[in-house]
Amino acid sequence: MKKSIFVLIQIALSISLFSQQRTALISNTLDTSGKKSKPTQTQNASFQNTPKILDPVIVTAQKTAELLQAIPLSVTSISAKQVADYQLWNSKDISAVVPNMYAADPGDKRNVISLRGISTTSYDPAMATYIDGVNQFSLDTYIAQLFDVERIEVIRGPQGSLYGRNATAGVINIITKKPENKTNGFIETTIGNAGLQRYSAGVNVPLVNNKLYFGAAYLLDQSNGFYTNTFNNTPFDKQSSIVGNFYLKYLPTNDWNITLNVKHNNNSNDGTFPLVMGIAKAINNPFKLSQNATTQLIDNTINASISANHIGKKINFNSQTAYQSNYRYYKTPIDGDFSPIDGITIINNYGKDWNNVKVFTQEFKLNSVNNKAKFRWMAGAYYFHQNNPNKQATRFGKDAAFVGSPSINFSMITSTKAVTDGLAAYMQGVYVLAPKLELTAGLRYDLEHKNQSILGEYQKDPNPNPIFNFRSDTSATAKFHAVSPKLALSYQLLENNLLFANYSKGFRAGGLTQLSSDPSQPAMYVYQPEYSNNFELGIKNMFYNNRLMLNITAFYTTVNDAQVPTLVMPDAITITKNTGSLTSKGIEIETRSVWNNFEIDYNFGYTNASYQTLKLAQNGTAVNLAGNKQIFTPDINSNLAAQYGLVLNKKKQIKASIRGEWRYIGEQYFDLANSLSQPAYSLFNSSLSVNMCKWSVKFWGRNLADKKYVSYAYDFGAAHLGNPKTYGVTVGVKF
C-alpha cells in the first residue's frame, strides 16, 4: 500500500512540475490583459546561457539518423552538455538518469545493468552496449569509462530485430566525438577527495583539408578509494586507469568515407573486490574490511574497428569490421573468502594464452536514402567469432578447515576453452499507411554454434605440477537459433505529438556452463536462449514552441525460459539454467524544459517485476520462489535536476550556473530468495560552474548527505557500498 501511495506521489510530482511550468510559461508570455507582452531589455546580469528552446535531437537508435521525437521507440538521449552537467564518468552513473535503469557497482569497474526489471549477473549481459557502432560483446570486453562523448542513447525494451543477442532489456549506444575539418581540442583536470585525480585531453586535426582527419583523446583516472583493510591498516581499493580513443578519417570521394578507430582501456586495481560479509556489517562499519590476500588486478581492453560508408543516390552502404580483446588477471592470488584467514585464494595468472578473450565481428548494412518515401527500408548481415580461454585455480590454504574443506594446502585447477561463432540477417521497413500513420516491421534471424572443452586438475602444495585430473579433458558442442520480430504503429496526432504502440522481442544467447571446483554443479550443461516479449504504448509531446518535452510510456514485458545464474563460490564461476519465467510492467515519464534562466529535467520510472515460476536447488531440495521480485531492480527510480544560469559579464563572456540534483532509488533485492535487500534511499548532488571565454571551473559535490547504501551484494551475502560523499573541482579549457 505504501509503495502504491509513493508511486502516486511521484506521478503527481511530474504532473505538478508540468503544470507549474505551463503556468509560468503563460504568465511570462501574457500580460494582465491577456495579450503578449514585449520582451524586456536585458543587462549584463541577465540569464542568457540557458538555451531558449529545446533543439531537435537526432539519434541513430534504429541504425539510421532520425529525429528522437519522431520514432516509435522509448529512447533517452543524453547530449554532450548533459554528460558534463550530470558528470557522467562511467556507464554506472546513468542510473536513474534514464527511467527504470539501474547500474549496480560490484567495485571492480564492471557494471551489472538492469532495465525494466530485466537483469542478470552472468557474463552475457541483459542489455547490449555499443560504442561507436561496435557491440561490447560481453562483460569481458566492454569499456565502461565515459569521456569525450558526443551523446548517449538508451533504448528501452528488447531490440532483437536490429541488435540481436543480449538486448533483452534494451541497448546503450555511446557515440564519441569524431574529428572534423578544423583544428580543435580540450584539456580538463579534476582534483577531489579520496585522492581523486582525473586528467583528460583531446585534439582534432585535419591532416589534409577536406580529405584526411585525425582525432585523439586520452584519459588518466586514479583514486585512493574509500575502503581500509584493517588486516594491515592500509588503503584497499586504490584504482587507476588509462583510456585512449584514436580516429583516422579518410574521405576518398564526396560519397565515401572510411574511419579507423582504436580504443584501449588499461585498468589497475589494488582492491578488486571491496566486499564485507553481511549487509548489516557493511552499513554499521562502513568502508572497513579485513582481507589477508591482497593483490593487483590488471584489466586491459583493446577495441579496434574500421568502418566504410557510401552515400548513394538510392541506397546507402555501410561496413564495419571490429576486433576486441580483454586480458584480465590477478598478479598474485586474490582473497576468495573475504576474511583475514588463509582459507581460500584464487589464482589466474597463467600467461596470455589464458583469460584473454578475443572477439571478431563483421557487419554489412544497406538502407534506402529517401526519408520521405512511402516505404523506407534497411537490411543487414552480422558475423562474430569469440575465443574465450579461462583458467584459474581455487587454492585451499592452511585455514581451509574454517571454510568447510576436509583438506588443506591444495588447489583445484579448472580450465575451459570456449569458441563461439554466430551469423545473423535482419531487415526492417517503415511503410506510410496514411499521411499521419506509419507501420514499422522488422525481423532478424540469429544462428550460433558453441564448442567448449574442459579439464579439472588437482595440485598439492608445494608441488608445482598437478597430481591427477578430477575431471577428464572432455568437449561438447551446442547450436542455438532465434527469431526476433518487431511491429510498431505510430500516429502523428499534431505536429509535435506522436502516439505509438509497439511489440518487440529480444533474446539472450544460450551456452554451455564452465567447470567449477564444486562437484555438485554440472559442467558442460546446455542452457537455452532466454526470450523477452515487450508491449508498450507511449506518447511523445513538445509544447510551447519546443520549450517543454513530455514523454510517457507504459510497458508490459514477459521473459520466457529465464536464465537464472548461480554464482559458484569460491571459484566465482556462474552456472546458468533455464528455470524461470518473469513478468515486468511499469510506467516511465520523461520531461525536459528550458525557460529564461532555468533548465529542468525530471525522469520517473516504476517497475513491478516478479517471477511467475522460479525453482532453484538449495541444500539438496527444490525451492519454489514463484512470486519473488527480480534482483537489481528498484521498484521506483526518480531523477530531478534543476540548473540556474546567469551571464555575469556579456562583453567578457563570463557566465555562471548553479545546479542541484535529487535521485531517488527505490527498494531492491540482491538475491532471488529476496532475503538481501536495500531500502529506498535518496542521493543529492550539486555543482557551481563559472565559464569565461574558453575556460571553465566547476566546484562539485556528490552524495552530499553522505548516505550509506549498498550498491551491490552477492547472493551469499558479501556486500559493496556505494560511494560516500565526494567533492572536488574541475578546470577545463577548449581551443
XYZ file of C-alpha atoms in Angstrom, residues 237-725:
489
model
C 40.718 -0.177 -3.258
C 43.212 2.138 -4.946
C 42.399 2.218 -8.651
C 43.826 3.786 -11.786
C 43.022 3.601 -15.463
C 44.332 4.948 -18.761
C 41.855 5.220 -21.610
C 42.614 6.236 -25.181
C 40.419 6.912 -28.208
C 42.050 7.481 -31.621
C 40.482 8.250 -35.001
C 41.722 8.481 -38.559
C 39.011 9.520 -41.029
C 39.577 9.496 -44.803
C 37.249 10.869 -47.498
C 38.480 9.457 -50.835
C 35.468 10.913 -52.696
C 32.424 13.010 -51.871
C 30.269 9.910 -51.344
C 32.737 7.654 -49.496
C 34.273 7.917 -46.035
C 36.496 5.430 -44.231
C 37.150 5.640 -40.486
C 39.723 3.754 -38.440
C 39.103 3.819 -34.696
C 41.221 2.318 -31.897
C 40.233 2.420 -28.227
C 42.057 0.993 -25.251
C 41.338 0.810 -21.540
C 44.089 -0.232 -19.118
C 42.887 -0.696 -15.550
C 44.978 -1.327 -12.475
C 43.009 -2.157 -9.337
C 44.624 -2.808 -5.938
C 41.351 -3.864 -4.318
C 39.331 -5.803 -6.831
C 36.545 -6.929 -4.530
C 35.932 -4.439 -1.681
C 33.392 -6.706 -0.025
C 32.192 -7.281 3.526
C 30.282 -10.383 4.547
C 26.819 -9.210 5.575
C 24.833 -6.101 4.651
C 24.336 -5.042 8.270
C 28.070 -5.272 8.949
C 28.852 -3.271 5.808
C 26.439 -0.479 6.791
C 27.274 -0.370 10.504
C 31.046 -0.328 9.975
C 31.266 1.416 6.593
C 34.271 1.105 4.304
C 36.154 -1.253 6.625
C 37.136 -4.792 5.641
C 39.713 -7.400 6.564
C 41.400 -9.497 3.876
C 44.776 -11.223 4.158
C 45.419 -11.874 0.447
C 45.848 -8.557 -1.334
C 46.841 -8.213 -4.958
C 46.551 -6.084 -8.053
C 44.089 -6.714 -10.846
C 45.346 -5.999 -14.357
C 42.466 -5.472 -16.776
C 43.459 -4.435 -20.311
C 40.956 -3.978 -23.140
C 41.510 -3.137 -26.815
C 38.685 -2.228 -29.169
C 39.551 -1.511 -32.813
C 37.281 -1.034 -35.834
C 37.300 0.139 -39.417
C 34.120 1.477 -41.000
C 33.388 2.229 -44.637
C 30.327 4.273 -45.608
C 28.974 5.028 -49.051
C 26.187 7.540 -49.623
C 24.432 6.581 -52.854
C 21.666 8.121 -54.874
C 19.185 5.408 -53.898
C 20.981 3.120 -51.428
C 23.476 3.746 -48.631
C 26.089 1.113 -47.767
C 27.955 0.557 -44.507
C 30.560 -1.979 -43.487
C 32.112 -2.258 -40.042
C 34.886 -4.674 -39.073
C 35.834 -4.822 -35.408
C 38.254 -6.606 -33.096
C 38.089 -6.708 -29.294
C 40.339 -8.288 -26.705
C 40.454 -8.328 -22.921
C 43.300 -9.685 -20.806
C 42.316 -9.840 -17.143
C 44.332 -11.429 -14.351
C 45.452 -11.064 -10.732
C 49.210 -10.560 -10.294
C 49.196 -12.678 -7.141
C 46.437 -14.793 -5.536
C 43.315 -12.875 -4.516
C 41.278 -13.425 -1.368
C 38.375 -15.782 -2.039
C 36.856 -15.890 1.453
C 36.997 -12.083 2.038
C 38.462 -12.600 5.511
C 41.829 -12.483 7.336
C 42.247 -16.281 7.401
C 44.296 -18.295 4.898
C 41.231 -20.142 3.715
C 40.643 -19.675 0.000
C 42.544 -17.769 -2.654
C 42.018 -17.548 -6.412
C 44.894 -17.783 -8.911
C 44.513 -16.991 -12.613
C 47.894 -15.619 -13.736
C 48.763 -18.314 -16.268
C 50.101 -16.174 -19.117
C 48.467 -14.514 -22.130
C 47.174 -17.795 -23.560
C 44.588 -17.834 -20.761
C 41.951 -15.371 -19.564
C 42.476 -13.389 -22.745
C 39.119 -13.034 -24.513
C 39.158 -12.154 -28.218
C 36.202 -11.247 -30.439
C 35.985 -10.518 -34.161
C 32.803 -9.016 -35.662
C 31.712 -8.008 -39.142
C 28.518 -6.190 -40.101
C 27.195 -5.100 -43.506
C 24.201 -2.796 -43.799
C 22.126 -1.358 -46.648
C 19.376 1.222 -46.312
C 17.220 3.393 -48.538
C 18.138 7.046 -49.000
C 14.845 8.906 -49.375
C 13.496 9.533 -45.848
C 10.296 10.991 -47.306
C 9.456 7.940 -49.409
C 6.295 5.982 -48.710
C 8.432 2.928 -47.970
C 11.802 3.121 -46.208
C 13.886 0.039 -45.532
C 17.080 -1.331 -44.016
C 18.781 -4.744 -44.295
C 21.982 -6.188 -42.912
C 24.113 -9.198 -42.057
C 26.268 -9.834 -38.995
C 29.015 -12.341 -38.121
C 31.063 -12.863 -34.964
C 33.769 -15.179 -33.667
C 34.631 -15.324 -29.959
C 37.532 -17.167 -28.344
C 37.299 -17.382 -24.553
C 40.029 -19.445 -22.785
C 39.634 -19.424 -18.999
C 41.963 -20.991 -16.448
C 42.056 -20.467 -12.708
C 42.919 -22.301 -9.530
C 40.979 -22.349 -6.296
C 43.585 -22.814 -3.578
C 42.645 -24.057 -0.105
C 45.229 -22.838 2.422
C 46.277 -23.800 5.940
C 42.999 -22.470 7.419
C 40.767 -24.205 4.860
C 39.009 -26.192 7.579
C 37.291 -22.963 8.657
C 35.566 -22.821 5.240
C 34.485 -26.468 5.298
C 37.351 -28.112 3.413
C 38.374 -31.634 4.559
C 41.947 -30.989 3.433
C 44.437 -28.109 3.363
C 47.192 -26.719 1.150
C 45.899 -27.898 -2.229
C 44.445 -26.387 -5.404
C 41.668 -27.314 -7.796
C 42.622 -26.026 -11.261
C 39.839 -25.642 -13.814
C 40.433 -24.919 -17.499
C 37.750 -24.037 -20.033
C 38.273 -23.317 -23.718
C 35.183 -21.911 -25.436
C 34.766 -20.866 -29.066
C 31.539 -19.365 -30.390
C 30.560 -18.455 -33.947
C 27.411 -16.645 -34.951
C 25.593 -15.474 -38.062
C 22.596 -13.175 -38.360
C 20.488 -11.494 -41.036
C 17.988 -8.714 -40.392
C 15.679 -6.305 -42.134
C 13.306 -3.537 -41.125
C 10.889 -1.408 -43.087
C 8.665 1.617 -42.479
C 5.523 1.997 -44.575
C 3.316 5.101 -44.639
C -0.245 3.789 -44.318
C -1.796 7.271 -44.281
C -0.448 10.850 -44.102
C -0.077 10.630 -40.293
C 0.049 6.874 -39.782
C 3.152 4.682 -40.179
C 3.804 0.964 -39.764
C 7.254 -0.350 -38.787
C 8.050 -4.051 -39.165
C 11.333 -5.844 -38.568
C 12.703 -9.375 -38.421
C 16.049 -10.921 -37.518
C 17.363 -14.482 -37.575
C 20.369 -15.452 -35.442
C 22.282 -18.735 -35.533
C 25.075 -19.628 -33.091
C 27.439 -22.556 -32.690
C 29.404 -23.159 -29.475
C 32.281 -25.532 -28.831
C 33.716 -25.995 -25.372
C 36.326 -28.218 -23.732
C 37.132 -28.544 -20.031
C 39.806 -30.011 -17.793
C 39.960 -30.293 -13.984
C 43.291 -30.880 -12.203
C 44.314 -31.452 -8.568
C 47.541 -29.909 -7.297
C 49.119 -30.385 -3.838
C 51.373 -27.727 -2.292
C 54.277 -27.250 -2.753
C 54.355 -29.459 -5.883
C 54.063 -27.052 -8.879
C 52.581 -29.763 -11.107
C 49.090 -31.294 -10.930
C 48.971 -34.788 -9.424
C 45.811 -36.070 -11.139
C 42.724 -34.988 -13.075
C 39.479 -34.770 -11.124
C 37.677 -34.142 -14.426
C 38.953 -35.581 -17.721
C 39.560 -33.407 -20.754
C 36.178 -33.534 -22.496
C 34.355 -31.366 -25.001
C 30.827 -30.606 -26.147
C 29.044 -28.557 -28.785
C 25.700 -26.778 -28.912
C 23.691 -24.891 -31.533
C 21.116 -22.173 -30.935
C 18.900 -20.051 -33.116
C 16.477 -17.222 -32.517
C 13.864 -15.307 -34.499
C 13.290 -11.733 -33.311
C 10.325 -9.847 -34.795
C 9.189 -6.282 -34.252
C 5.977 -4.434 -35.088
C 5.115 -0.786 -34.378
C 2.375 1.685 -35.244
C 2.797 5.440 -34.882
C 0.277 8.216 -35.375
C 1.110 11.930 -35.568
C -1.659 13.491 -33.503
C -0.359 17.020 -34.015
C 2.837 18.446 -35.426
C 4.695 17.860 -32.144
C 2.679 14.993 -30.669
C 3.350 11.343 -31.530
C 1.337 8.366 -30.287
C 2.887 4.918 -30.722
C 2.345 1.276 -29.847
C 4.864 -1.474 -30.479
C 5.796 -5.072 -29.893
C 9.405 -6.265 -29.836
C 11.246 -9.442 -28.977
C 14.751 -9.972 -27.688
C 16.908 -12.900 -26.655
C 19.916 -13.659 -24.537
C 22.283 -16.221 -26.010
C 22.333 -19.802 -24.795
C 25.528 -21.601 -23.874
C 27.491 -24.268 -22.047
C 28.440 -23.971 -18.379
C 32.057 -23.842 -17.231
C 33.803 -26.293 -14.948
C 33.947 -25.368 -11.250
C 35.619 -26.945 -8.229
C 32.180 -27.844 -6.836
C 31.435 -31.423 -7.986
C 27.691 -30.936 -7.379
C 27.477 -28.272 -10.106
C 27.204 -29.664 -13.643
C 29.832 -28.687 -16.207
C 29.058 -28.653 -19.945
C 25.390 -28.156 -19.096
C 23.483 -26.773 -22.098
C 21.225 -23.853 -21.267
C 18.872 -22.442 -23.887
C 18.376 -18.827 -25.042
C 16.189 -16.602 -22.921
C 13.411 -14.684 -24.722
C 11.694 -11.444 -23.771
C 8.492 -10.074 -25.312
C 7.647 -6.430 -24.821
C 4.433 -4.487 -25.422
C 4.385 -0.740 -24.932
C 2.189 2.259 -25.506
C 3.642 5.741 -25.483
C 3.166 9.369 -26.345
C 5.792 11.985 -27.171
C 4.978 15.667 -26.831
C 6.616 19.027 -27.400
C 4.865 22.116 -26.016
C 5.227 25.888 -26.038
C 7.342 26.271 -29.151
C 9.696 23.454 -28.202
C 10.368 24.683 -24.678
C 8.862 21.683 -22.915
C 9.191 17.967 -23.705
C 6.918 15.404 -22.054
C 7.199 11.711 -22.968
C 5.183 8.967 -21.248
C 5.443 5.203 -21.845
C 3.663 2.217 -20.310
C 5.161 -1.249 -20.847
C 4.431 -4.921 -20.214
C 7.256 -7.448 -20.621
C 7.391 -11.218 -20.269
C 10.537 -13.330 -20.092
C 10.361 -16.995 -21.037
C 12.996 -19.665 -20.370
C 14.598 -17.197 -17.967
C 18.299 -17.856 -17.491
C 18.909 -17.936 -13.752
C 22.615 -17.690 -12.916
C 24.021 -19.241 -9.744
C 27.375 -17.981 -8.514
C 29.541 -20.930 -7.506
C 31.927 -19.950 -4.751
C 34.760 -19.741 -4.172
C 35.530 -20.044 -7.887
C 33.288 -17.059 -8.776
C 32.037 -19.070 -11.756
C 28.441 -18.697 -12.901
C 26.321 -21.778 -13.560
C 23.261 -20.861 -15.634
C 19.991 -22.780 -16.005
C 16.616 -22.034 -17.622
C 14.456 -22.297 -14.513
C 12.005 -19.427 -14.512
C 9.573 -17.051 -16.178
C 9.253 -13.363 -15.360
C 6.673 -10.617 -15.833
C 7.589 -6.942 -15.640
C 5.278 -3.962 -16.037
C 5.512 -0.283 -15.340
C 5.472 3.307 -16.475
C 8.075 5.893 -17.486
C 7.879 9.684 -17.574
C 10.481 11.999 -19.069
C 10.278 15.768 -19.002
C 12.740 18.423 -20.061
C 12.154 22.150 -20.195
C 14.025 25.406 -20.717
C 12.657 28.800 -19.802
C 14.609 32.020 -19.398
C 17.227 31.184 -16.783
C 16.184 27.616 -15.939
C 16.780 24.122 -17.259
C 14.749 21.415 -15.538
C 14.905 17.664 -16.162
C 12.663 15.202 -14.398
C 12.570 11.454 -15.071
C 10.473 8.881 -13.259
C 10.263 5.113 -13.592
C 8.141 2.493 -11.861
C 8.763 -1.247 -12.348
C 6.908 -4.214 -10.900
C 8.979 -7.267 -11.902
C 8.308 -10.660 -10.337
C 8.860 -14.306 -11.215
C 5.815 -16.277 -12.260
C 7.778 -19.522 -11.977
C 11.164 -19.988 -10.318
C 12.542 -23.233 -8.935
C 16.059 -23.438 -7.535
C 18.059 -26.240 -5.975
C 19.073 -25.355 -2.426
C 20.592 -27.745 0.117
C 19.668 -30.747 -1.974
C 15.993 -29.824 -2.395
C 13.986 -27.828 -4.936
C 12.724 -24.494 -3.615
C 9.791 -22.737 -5.259
C 10.374 -18.958 -5.330
C 7.435 -18.005 -7.551
C 6.204 -14.506 -6.750
C 9.593 -13.198 -5.689
C 10.905 -9.922 -7.058
C 13.636 -9.610 -9.650
C 17.131 -8.761 -8.420
C 18.861 -5.399 -9.021
C 15.515 -3.821 -9.849
C 14.455 -0.822 -7.747
C 10.671 -0.562 -7.786
C 10.997 3.195 -8.339
C 13.713 5.451 -9.611
C 13.412 9.173 -9.998
C 15.763 11.951 -11.038
C 15.187 15.690 -10.733
C 17.845 18.129 -11.976
C 17.479 21.912 -11.970
C 20.065 24.323 -13.337
C 20.023 28.105 -12.985
C 22.241 30.158 -15.267
C 23.481 33.739 -15.191
C 25.546 35.894 -17.553
C 27.812 37.936 -15.283
C 29.567 39.911 -17.982
C 28.342 39.681 -21.553
C 31.308 41.532 -23.065
C 33.880 39.283 -21.396
C 31.693 36.191 -21.867
C 31.639 35.343 -18.184
C 28.806 33.009 -17.229
C 27.866 31.146 -14.085
C 25.418 28.390 -13.236
C 24.304 26.536 -10.140
C 22.862 23.044 -10.321
C 21.116 20.681 -7.951
C 20.149 17.018 -8.427
C 17.955 14.655 -6.455
C 17.979 10.953 -7.245
C 15.633 8.521 -5.582
C 16.344 4.770 -5.782
C 13.549 2.528 -4.538
C 13.747 -0.739 -2.646
C 15.591 -3.561 -4.386
C 16.734 -7.144 -3.758
C 20.122 -8.739 -4.352
C 19.183 -12.421 -4.203
C 16.374 -14.455 -5.720
C 15.173 -15.534 -2.271
C 14.586 -11.807 -1.557
C 16.375 -12.099 1.775
C 19.038 -9.483 0.950
C 17.698 -6.024 0.238
C 18.473 -2.322 0.173
C 15.681 0.013 1.345
C 14.848 3.100 -0.694
C 17.305 5.991 -0.455
C 17.981 9.439 -1.910
C 21.199 10.972 -3.253
C 21.838 14.701 -3.573
C 24.391 16.231 -5.933
C 25.263 19.844 -6.625
C 27.683 21.983 -8.624
C 28.661 25.604 -9.196
C 30.232 26.451 -12.563
C 31.898 29.564 -13.951
C 32.752 29.890 -17.651
C 34.946 32.627 -19.119
C 35.535 32.522 -22.871
C 37.108 29.103 -23.406
C 37.900 28.412 -19.745
C 35.634 26.721 -17.222
C 35.768 25.975 -13.490
C 33.307 23.698 -11.696
C 33.046 23.074 -7.961
C 31.033 19.928 -7.385
C 29.820 17.538 -4.724
C 28.095 14.149 -4.934
C 26.110 12.254 -2.299
C 26.244 15.409 -0.208
C 24.212 13.845 2.616
C 26.838 11.060 2.814
C 24.180 8.363 2.553
C 25.394 4.833 3.332
C 23.800 2.331 0.977
C 24.570 -0.996 -0.680
C 25.261 -0.665 -4.377
C 25.863 -4.381 -4.970
C 25.578 -7.586 -2.981
C 26.192 -11.211 -3.900
C 23.587 -13.825 -3.082
C 25.936 -15.376 -0.494
C 25.866 -12.115 1.492
C 29.019 -10.197 0.543
C 28.166 -6.509 0.064
C 29.776 -3.463 -1.547
C 28.770 0.057 -0.552
C 28.087 2.897 -2.946
C 30.495 5.821 -2.887
C 30.253 8.144 0.130
C 30.324 11.937 -0.100
